[in-house]
Coordinates of N, CA and C in Angstrom, one line a residue:
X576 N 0.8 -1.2 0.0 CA 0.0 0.0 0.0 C 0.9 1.3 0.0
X577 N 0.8 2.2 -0.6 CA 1.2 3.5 -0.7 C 1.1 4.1 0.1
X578 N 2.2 4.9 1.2 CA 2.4 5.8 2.1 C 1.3 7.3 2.3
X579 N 0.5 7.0 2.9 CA -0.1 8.4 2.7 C 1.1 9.7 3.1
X580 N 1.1 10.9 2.2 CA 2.2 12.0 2.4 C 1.3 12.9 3.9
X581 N 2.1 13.4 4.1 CA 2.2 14.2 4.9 C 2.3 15.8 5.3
X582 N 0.8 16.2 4.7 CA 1.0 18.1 3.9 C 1.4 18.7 5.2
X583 N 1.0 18.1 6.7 CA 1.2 19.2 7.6 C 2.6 19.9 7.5
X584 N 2.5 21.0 7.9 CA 3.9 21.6 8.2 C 4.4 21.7 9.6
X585 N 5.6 21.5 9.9 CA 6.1 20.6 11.1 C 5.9 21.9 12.0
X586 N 5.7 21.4 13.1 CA 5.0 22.9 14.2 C 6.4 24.0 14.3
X587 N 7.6 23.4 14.5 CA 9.0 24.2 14.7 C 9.0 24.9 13.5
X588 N 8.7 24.9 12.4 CA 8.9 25.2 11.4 C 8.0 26.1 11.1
X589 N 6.6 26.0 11.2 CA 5.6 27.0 11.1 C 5.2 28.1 12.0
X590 N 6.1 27.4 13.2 CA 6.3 29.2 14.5 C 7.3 30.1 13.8
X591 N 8.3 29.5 13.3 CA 9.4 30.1 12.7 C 8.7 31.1 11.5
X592 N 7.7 30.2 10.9 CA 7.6 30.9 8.9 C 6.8 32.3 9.5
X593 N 5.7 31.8 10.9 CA 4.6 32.8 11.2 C 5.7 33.5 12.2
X594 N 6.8 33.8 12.5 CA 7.4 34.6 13.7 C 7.7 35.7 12.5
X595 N 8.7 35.1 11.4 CA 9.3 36.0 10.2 C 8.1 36.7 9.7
X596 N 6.8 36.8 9.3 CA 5.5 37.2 8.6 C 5.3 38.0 9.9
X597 N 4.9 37.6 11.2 CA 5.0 38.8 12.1 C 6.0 39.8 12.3
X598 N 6.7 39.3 11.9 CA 8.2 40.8 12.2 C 8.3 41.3 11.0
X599 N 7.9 40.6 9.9 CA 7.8 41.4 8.6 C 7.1 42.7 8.7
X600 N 5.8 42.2 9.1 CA 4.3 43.2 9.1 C 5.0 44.1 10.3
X601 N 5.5 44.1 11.4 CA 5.7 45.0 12.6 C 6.6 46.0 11.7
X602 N 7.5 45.7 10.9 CA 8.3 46.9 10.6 C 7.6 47.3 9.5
X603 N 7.1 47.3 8.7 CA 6.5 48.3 7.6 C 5.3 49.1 8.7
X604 N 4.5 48.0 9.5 CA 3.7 49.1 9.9 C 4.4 50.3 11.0
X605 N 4.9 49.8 12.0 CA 5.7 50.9 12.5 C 6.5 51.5 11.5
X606 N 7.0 51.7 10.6 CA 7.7 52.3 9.6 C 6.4 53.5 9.1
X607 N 5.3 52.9 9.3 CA 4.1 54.2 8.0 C 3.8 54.5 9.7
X608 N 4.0 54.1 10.8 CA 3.3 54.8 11.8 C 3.7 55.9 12.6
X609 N 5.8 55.8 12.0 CA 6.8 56.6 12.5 C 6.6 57.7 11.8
X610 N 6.5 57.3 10.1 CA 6.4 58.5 9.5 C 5.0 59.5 9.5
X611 N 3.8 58.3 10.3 CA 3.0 59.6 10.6 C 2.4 60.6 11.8
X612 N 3.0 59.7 12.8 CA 2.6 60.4 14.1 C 3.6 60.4 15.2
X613 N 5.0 59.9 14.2 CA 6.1 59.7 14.9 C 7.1 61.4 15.6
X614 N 7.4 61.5 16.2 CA 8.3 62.8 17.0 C 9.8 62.5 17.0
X615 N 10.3 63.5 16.7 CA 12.0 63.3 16.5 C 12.5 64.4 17.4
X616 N 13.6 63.6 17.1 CA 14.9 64.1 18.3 C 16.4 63.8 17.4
X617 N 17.3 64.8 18.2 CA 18.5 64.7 17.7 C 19.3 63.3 18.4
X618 N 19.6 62.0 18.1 CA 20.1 61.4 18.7 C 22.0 60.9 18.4
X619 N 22.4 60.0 18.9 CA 23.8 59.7 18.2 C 24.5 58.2 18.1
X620 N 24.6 58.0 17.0 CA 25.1 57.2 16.1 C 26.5 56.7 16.9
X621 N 26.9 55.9 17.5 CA 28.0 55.5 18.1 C 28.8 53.9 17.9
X622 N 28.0 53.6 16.3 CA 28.3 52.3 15.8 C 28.2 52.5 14.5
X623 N 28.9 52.2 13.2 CA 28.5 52.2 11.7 C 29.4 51.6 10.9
X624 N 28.3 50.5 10.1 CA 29.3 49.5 9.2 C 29.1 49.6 8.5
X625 N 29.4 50.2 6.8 CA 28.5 49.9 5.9 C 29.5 48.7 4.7
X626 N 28.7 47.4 4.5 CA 29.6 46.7 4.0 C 29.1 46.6 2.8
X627 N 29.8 46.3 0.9 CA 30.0 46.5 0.0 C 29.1 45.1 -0.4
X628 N 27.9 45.1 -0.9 CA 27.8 44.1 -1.1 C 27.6 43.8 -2.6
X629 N 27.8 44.6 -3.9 CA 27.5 44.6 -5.2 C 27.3 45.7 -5.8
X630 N 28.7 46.1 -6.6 CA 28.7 47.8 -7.3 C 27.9 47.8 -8.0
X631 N 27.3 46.8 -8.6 CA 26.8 47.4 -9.9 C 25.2 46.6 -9.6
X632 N 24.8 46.7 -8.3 CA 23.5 46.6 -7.8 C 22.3 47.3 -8.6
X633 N 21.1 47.4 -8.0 CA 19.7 48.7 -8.3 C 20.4 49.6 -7.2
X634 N 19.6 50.5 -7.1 CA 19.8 52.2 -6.5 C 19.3 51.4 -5.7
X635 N 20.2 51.6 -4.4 CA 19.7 51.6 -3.0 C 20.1 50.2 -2.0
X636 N 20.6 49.6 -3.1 CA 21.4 48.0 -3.2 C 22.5 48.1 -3.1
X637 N 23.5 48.1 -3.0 CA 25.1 48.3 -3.5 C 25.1 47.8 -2.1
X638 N 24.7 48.5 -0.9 CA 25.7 48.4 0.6 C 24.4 47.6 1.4
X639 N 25.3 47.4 2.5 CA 24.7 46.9 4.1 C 25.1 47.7 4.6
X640 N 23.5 48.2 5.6 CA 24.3 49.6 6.3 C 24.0 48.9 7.6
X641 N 24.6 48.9 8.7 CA 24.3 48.5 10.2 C 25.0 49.6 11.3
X642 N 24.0 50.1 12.3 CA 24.3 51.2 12.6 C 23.7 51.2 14.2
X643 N 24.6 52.0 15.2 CA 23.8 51.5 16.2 C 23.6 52.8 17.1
X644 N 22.9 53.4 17.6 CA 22.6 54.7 18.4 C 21.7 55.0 19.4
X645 N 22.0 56.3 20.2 CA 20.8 56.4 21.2 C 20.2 57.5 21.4
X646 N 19.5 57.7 22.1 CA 18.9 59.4 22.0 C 17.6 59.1 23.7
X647 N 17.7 60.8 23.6 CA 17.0 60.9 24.7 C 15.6 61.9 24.8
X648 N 15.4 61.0 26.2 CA 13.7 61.4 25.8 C 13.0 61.8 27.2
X649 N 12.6 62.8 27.8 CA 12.6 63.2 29.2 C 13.9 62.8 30.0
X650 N 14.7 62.8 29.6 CA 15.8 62.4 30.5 C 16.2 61.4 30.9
X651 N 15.6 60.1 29.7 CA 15.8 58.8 30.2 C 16.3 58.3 28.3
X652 N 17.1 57.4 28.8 CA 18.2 56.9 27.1 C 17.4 55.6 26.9
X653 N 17.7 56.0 25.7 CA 16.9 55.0 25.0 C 18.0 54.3 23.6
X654 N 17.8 53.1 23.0 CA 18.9 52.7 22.3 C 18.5 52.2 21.2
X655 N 18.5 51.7 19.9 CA 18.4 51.5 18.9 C 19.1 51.0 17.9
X656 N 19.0 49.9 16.9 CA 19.7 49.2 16.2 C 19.4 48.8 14.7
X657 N 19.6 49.4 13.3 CA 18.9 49.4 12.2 C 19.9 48.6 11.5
X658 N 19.4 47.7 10.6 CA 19.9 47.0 9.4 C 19.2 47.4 7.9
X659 N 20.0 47.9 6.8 CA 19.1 48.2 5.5 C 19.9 48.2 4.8
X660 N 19.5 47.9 3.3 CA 20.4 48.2 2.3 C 20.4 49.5 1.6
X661 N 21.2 50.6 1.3 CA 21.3 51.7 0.6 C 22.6 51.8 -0.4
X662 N 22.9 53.0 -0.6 CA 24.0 53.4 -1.5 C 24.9 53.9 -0.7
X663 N 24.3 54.2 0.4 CA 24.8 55.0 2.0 C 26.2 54.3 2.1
X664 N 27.5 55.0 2.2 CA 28.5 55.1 2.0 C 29.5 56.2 3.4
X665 N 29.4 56.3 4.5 CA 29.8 57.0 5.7 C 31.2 56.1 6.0
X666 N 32.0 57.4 6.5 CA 33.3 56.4 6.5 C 32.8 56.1 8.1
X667 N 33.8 54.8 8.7 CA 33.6 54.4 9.6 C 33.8 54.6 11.0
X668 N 33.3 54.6 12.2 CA 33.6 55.5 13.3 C 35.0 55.2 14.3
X669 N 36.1 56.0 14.1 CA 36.6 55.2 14.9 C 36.5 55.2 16.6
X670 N 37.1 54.2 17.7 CA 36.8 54.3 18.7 C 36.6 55.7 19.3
X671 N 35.3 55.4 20.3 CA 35.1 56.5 20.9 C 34.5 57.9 20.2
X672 N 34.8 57.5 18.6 CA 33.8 58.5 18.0 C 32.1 58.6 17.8
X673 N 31.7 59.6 17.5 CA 30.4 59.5 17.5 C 29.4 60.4 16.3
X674 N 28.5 60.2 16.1 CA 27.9 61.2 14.9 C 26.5 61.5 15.0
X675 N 26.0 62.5 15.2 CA 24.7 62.7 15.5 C 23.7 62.7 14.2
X676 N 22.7 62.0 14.5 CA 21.2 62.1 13.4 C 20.0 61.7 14.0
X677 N 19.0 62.3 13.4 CA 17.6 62.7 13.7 C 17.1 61.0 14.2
X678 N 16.5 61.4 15.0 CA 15.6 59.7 15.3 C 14.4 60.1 15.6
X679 N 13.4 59.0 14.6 CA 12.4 59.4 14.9 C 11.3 58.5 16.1
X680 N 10.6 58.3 16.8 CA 10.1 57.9 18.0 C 8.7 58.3 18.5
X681 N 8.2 57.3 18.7 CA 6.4 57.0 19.3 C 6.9 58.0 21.1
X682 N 5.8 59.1 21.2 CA 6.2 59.9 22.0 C 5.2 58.8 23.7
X683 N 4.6 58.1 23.1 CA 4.3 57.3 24.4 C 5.2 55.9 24.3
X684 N 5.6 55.6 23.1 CA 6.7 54.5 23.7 C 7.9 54.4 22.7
X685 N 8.7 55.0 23.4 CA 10.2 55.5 23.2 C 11.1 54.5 22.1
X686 N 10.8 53.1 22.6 CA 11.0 51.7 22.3 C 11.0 52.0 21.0
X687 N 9.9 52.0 20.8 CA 9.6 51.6 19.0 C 10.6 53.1 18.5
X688 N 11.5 52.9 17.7 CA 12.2 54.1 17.0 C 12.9 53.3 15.6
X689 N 13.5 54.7 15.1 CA 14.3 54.3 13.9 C 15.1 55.4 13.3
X690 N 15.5 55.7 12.5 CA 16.2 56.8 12.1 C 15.5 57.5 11.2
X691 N 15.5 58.9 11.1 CA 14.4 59.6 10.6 C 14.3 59.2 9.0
X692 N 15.8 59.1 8.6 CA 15.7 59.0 7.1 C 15.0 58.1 6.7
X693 N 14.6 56.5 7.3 CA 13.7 55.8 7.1 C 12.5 55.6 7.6
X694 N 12.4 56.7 8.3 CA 10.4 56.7 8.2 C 9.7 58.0 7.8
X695 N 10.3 58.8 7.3 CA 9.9 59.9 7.0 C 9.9 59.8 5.4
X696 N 8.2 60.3 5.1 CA 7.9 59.8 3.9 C 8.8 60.3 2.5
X697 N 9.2 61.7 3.0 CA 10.0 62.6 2.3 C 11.2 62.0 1.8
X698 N 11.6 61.0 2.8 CA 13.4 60.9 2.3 C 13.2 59.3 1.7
X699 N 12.1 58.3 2.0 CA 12.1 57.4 2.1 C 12.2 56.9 0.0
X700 N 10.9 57.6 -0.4 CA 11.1 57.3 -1.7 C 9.8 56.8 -2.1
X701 N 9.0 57.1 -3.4 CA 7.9 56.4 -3.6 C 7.7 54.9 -3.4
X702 N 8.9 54.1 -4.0 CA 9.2 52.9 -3.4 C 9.0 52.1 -2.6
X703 N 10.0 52.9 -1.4 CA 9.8 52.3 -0.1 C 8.3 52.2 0.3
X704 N 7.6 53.7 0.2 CA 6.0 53.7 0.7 C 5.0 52.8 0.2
X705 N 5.4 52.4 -0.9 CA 4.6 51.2 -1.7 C 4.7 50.0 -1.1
X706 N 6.2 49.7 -0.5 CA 6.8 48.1 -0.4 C 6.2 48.2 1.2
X707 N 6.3 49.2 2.0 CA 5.8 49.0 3.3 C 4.0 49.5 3.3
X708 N 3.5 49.5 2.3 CA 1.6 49.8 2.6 C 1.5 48.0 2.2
X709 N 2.3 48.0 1.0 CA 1.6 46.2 0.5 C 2.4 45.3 1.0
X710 N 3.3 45.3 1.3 CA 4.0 44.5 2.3 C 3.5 43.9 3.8
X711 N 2.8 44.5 4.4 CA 1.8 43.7 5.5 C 0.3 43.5 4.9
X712 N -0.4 43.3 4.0 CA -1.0 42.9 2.9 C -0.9 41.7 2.4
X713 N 0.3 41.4 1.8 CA 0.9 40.1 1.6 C 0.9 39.4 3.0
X714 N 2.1 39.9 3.7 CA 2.4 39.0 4.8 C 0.9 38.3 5.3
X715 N 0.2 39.2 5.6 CA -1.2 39.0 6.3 C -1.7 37.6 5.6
X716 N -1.6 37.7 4.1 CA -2.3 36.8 3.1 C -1.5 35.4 3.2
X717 N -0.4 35.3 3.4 CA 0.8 34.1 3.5 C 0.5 33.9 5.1
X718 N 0.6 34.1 6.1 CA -0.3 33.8 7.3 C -1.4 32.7 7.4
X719 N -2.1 33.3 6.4 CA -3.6 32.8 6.5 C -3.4 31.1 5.8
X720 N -2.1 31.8 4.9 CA -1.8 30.4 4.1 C -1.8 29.3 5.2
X721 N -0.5 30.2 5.4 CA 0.4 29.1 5.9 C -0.7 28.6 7.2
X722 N -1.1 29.2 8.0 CA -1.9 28.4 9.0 C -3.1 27.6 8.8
X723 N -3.3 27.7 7.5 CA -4.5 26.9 6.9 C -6.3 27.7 7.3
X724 N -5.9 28.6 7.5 CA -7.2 29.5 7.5 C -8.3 29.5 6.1
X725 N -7.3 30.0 5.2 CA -7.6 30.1 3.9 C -8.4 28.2 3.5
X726 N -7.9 27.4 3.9 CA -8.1 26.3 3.2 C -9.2 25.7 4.4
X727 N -9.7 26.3 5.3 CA -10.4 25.7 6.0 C -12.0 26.1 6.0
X728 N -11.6 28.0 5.4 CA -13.0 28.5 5.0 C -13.5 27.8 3.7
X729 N -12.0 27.5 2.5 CA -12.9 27.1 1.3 C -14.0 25.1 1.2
X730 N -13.2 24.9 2.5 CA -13.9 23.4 3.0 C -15.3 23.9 3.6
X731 N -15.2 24.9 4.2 CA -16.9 25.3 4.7 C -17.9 25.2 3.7
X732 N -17.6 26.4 2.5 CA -18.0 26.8 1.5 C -18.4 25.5 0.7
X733 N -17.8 24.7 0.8 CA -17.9 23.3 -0.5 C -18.8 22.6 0.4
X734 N -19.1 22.8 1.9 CA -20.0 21.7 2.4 C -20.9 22.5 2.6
X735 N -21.9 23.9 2.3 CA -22.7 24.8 2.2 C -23.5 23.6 1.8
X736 N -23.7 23.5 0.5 CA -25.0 22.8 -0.3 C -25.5 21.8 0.1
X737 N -24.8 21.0 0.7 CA -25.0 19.4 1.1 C -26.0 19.4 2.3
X738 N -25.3 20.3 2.8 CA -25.5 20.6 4.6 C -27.1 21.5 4.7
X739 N -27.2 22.0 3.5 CA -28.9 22.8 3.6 C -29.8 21.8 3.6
X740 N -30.1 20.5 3.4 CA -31.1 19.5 3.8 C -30.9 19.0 5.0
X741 N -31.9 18.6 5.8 CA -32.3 18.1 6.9 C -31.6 16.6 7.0
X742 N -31.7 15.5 7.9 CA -32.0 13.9 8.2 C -33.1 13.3 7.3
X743 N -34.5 14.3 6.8 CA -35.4 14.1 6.5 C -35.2 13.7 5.1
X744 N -33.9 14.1 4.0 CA -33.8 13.8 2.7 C -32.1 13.0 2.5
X745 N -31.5 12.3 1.9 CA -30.6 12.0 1.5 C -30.0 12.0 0.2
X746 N -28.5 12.1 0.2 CA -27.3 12.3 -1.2 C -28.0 10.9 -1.8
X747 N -27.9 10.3 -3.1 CA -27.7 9.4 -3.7 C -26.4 9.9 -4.7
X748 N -25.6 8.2 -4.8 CA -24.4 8.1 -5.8 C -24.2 9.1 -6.6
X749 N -25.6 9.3 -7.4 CA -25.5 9.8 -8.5 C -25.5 11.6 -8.3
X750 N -25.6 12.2 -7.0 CA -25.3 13.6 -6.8 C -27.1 14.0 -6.6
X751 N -28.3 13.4 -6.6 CA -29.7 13.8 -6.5 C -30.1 13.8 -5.3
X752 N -30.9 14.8 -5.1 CA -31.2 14.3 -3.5 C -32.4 13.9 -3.7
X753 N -33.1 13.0 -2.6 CA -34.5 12.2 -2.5 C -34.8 12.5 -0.9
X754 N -36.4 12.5 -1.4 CA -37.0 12.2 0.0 C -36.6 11.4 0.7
X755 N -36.4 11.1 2.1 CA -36.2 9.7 2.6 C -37.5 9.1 3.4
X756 N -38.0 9.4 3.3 CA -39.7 9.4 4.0 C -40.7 8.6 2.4
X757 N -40.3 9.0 1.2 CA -41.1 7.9 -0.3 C -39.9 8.4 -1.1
X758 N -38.9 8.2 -1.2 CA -37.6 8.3 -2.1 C -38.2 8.9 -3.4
X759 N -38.6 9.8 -3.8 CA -38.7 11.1 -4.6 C -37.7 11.9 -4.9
X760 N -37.4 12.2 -6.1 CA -36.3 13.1 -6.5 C -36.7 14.3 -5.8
X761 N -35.6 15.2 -5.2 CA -36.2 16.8 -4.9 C -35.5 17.4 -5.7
X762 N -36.2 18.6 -6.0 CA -35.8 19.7 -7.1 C -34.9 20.3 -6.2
X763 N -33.8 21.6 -6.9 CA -33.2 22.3 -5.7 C -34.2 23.2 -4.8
X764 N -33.3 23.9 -3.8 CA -33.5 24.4 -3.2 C -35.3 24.5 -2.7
X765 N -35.8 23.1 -2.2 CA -37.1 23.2 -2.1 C -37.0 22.5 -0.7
X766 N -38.4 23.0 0.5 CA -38.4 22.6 1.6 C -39.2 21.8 1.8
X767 N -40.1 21.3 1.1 CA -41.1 20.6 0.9 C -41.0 18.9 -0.2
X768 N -41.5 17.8 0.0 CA -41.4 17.1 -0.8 C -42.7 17.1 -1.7
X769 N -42.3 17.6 -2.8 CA -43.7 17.8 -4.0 C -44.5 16.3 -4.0
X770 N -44.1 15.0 -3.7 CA -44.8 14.4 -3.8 C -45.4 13.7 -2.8
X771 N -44.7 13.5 -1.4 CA -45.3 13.0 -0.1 C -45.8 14.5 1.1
X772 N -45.3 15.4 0.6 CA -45.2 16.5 1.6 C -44.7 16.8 2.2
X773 N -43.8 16.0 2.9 CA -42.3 15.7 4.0 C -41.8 17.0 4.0
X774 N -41.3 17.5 5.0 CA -40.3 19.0 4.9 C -39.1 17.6 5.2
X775 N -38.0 18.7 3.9 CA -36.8 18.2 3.7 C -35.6 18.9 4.7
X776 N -36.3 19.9 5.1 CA -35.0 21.1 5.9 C -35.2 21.0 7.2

């Protein structure tokens, strides 16, 4: 006998696929939510790598920028850590140096931040604003996949028709339904048996 396969997807595996689709969607949407009700501050840059990953990339591709900073907010520090690709090209800091830039920040929670240049719709790029509105869109849609949401509503949907007659009528082989009270063909969607009178629903 043939092995029946095995579609589940293995649980370690699908916290993992749904943790990445959740952190996907957290940064585009905090990204459109910095750039719209987000508050900036001068903060400072006290970490920066930018490493060469293909000259002859698209615009905005060429480097890895990683960059690490902090900034303050009623008198209490707060810290921050960004990874992106750009053309962004800063020479590197040496010890103990430092470089100040704008950070922008949720004024009730400090936590969520980023650097202004990437949430501010101005510097960001038509682009970017596109890839982060439909970007938690998709993810949302691959979610639904992956957890079987999607495939569990279209099983409802397929058992709709069957499921609108009562105990009172039954399927035959051939796809008809009949009375089960004088085995009578029933026409669709009828509650009545036209020839014994039986309610089918």
């Amino acid at each position: 006998m043939a092995k029946k396969t095995n579609k589940k997807i293995n649980p370690v595996i699908l916290v993992l696929i749904c943790a990445c689709l959740l952190f996907a969607m957290y940064l585009s949407l905090s990204t459109i939510a910095l750039g719209l009700w987000g508050q900036t501050v001068m903060g400072t840059v006290d970490s920066y790598d930018a490493r060469l990953d293909d000259s002859h990339a698209d615009a905005n591709r060429s480097r890895t920028i990683s960059k690490s900073y902090y900034f303050t907010v009623d008198g209490k520090e707060y810290r921050g850590h960004v990874m992106y690709t750009s053309d962004e090209s800063w020479p590197r800091l040496a010890d103990g140096e430092t470089r100040t830039e704008r950070i922008s920040y949720f004024a009730f929670f400090p936590h969520i931040n980023k650097p202004s240049a990437l949430a501010e719709f101005s510097k960001m790029g038509e682009m970017a604003i596109i890839y982060h509105i439909l970007s938690p869109v998709a993810c949302f849609f691959l979610l639904l996949l992956v957890t079987g949401t999607l495939k569990k509503k279209e099983k409802k949907k397929k058992a709709t028709p069957t499921s609108a007659y009562s105990q009172k009528s039954r399927l035959q082989p051939g796809g008809a339904v009949v009375c089960s009270n004088c085995g009578y063909q029933l026409a669709e969607n009828v509650s009545f048996c036209a020839n014994c009178g039986t309610s089918v629903r």
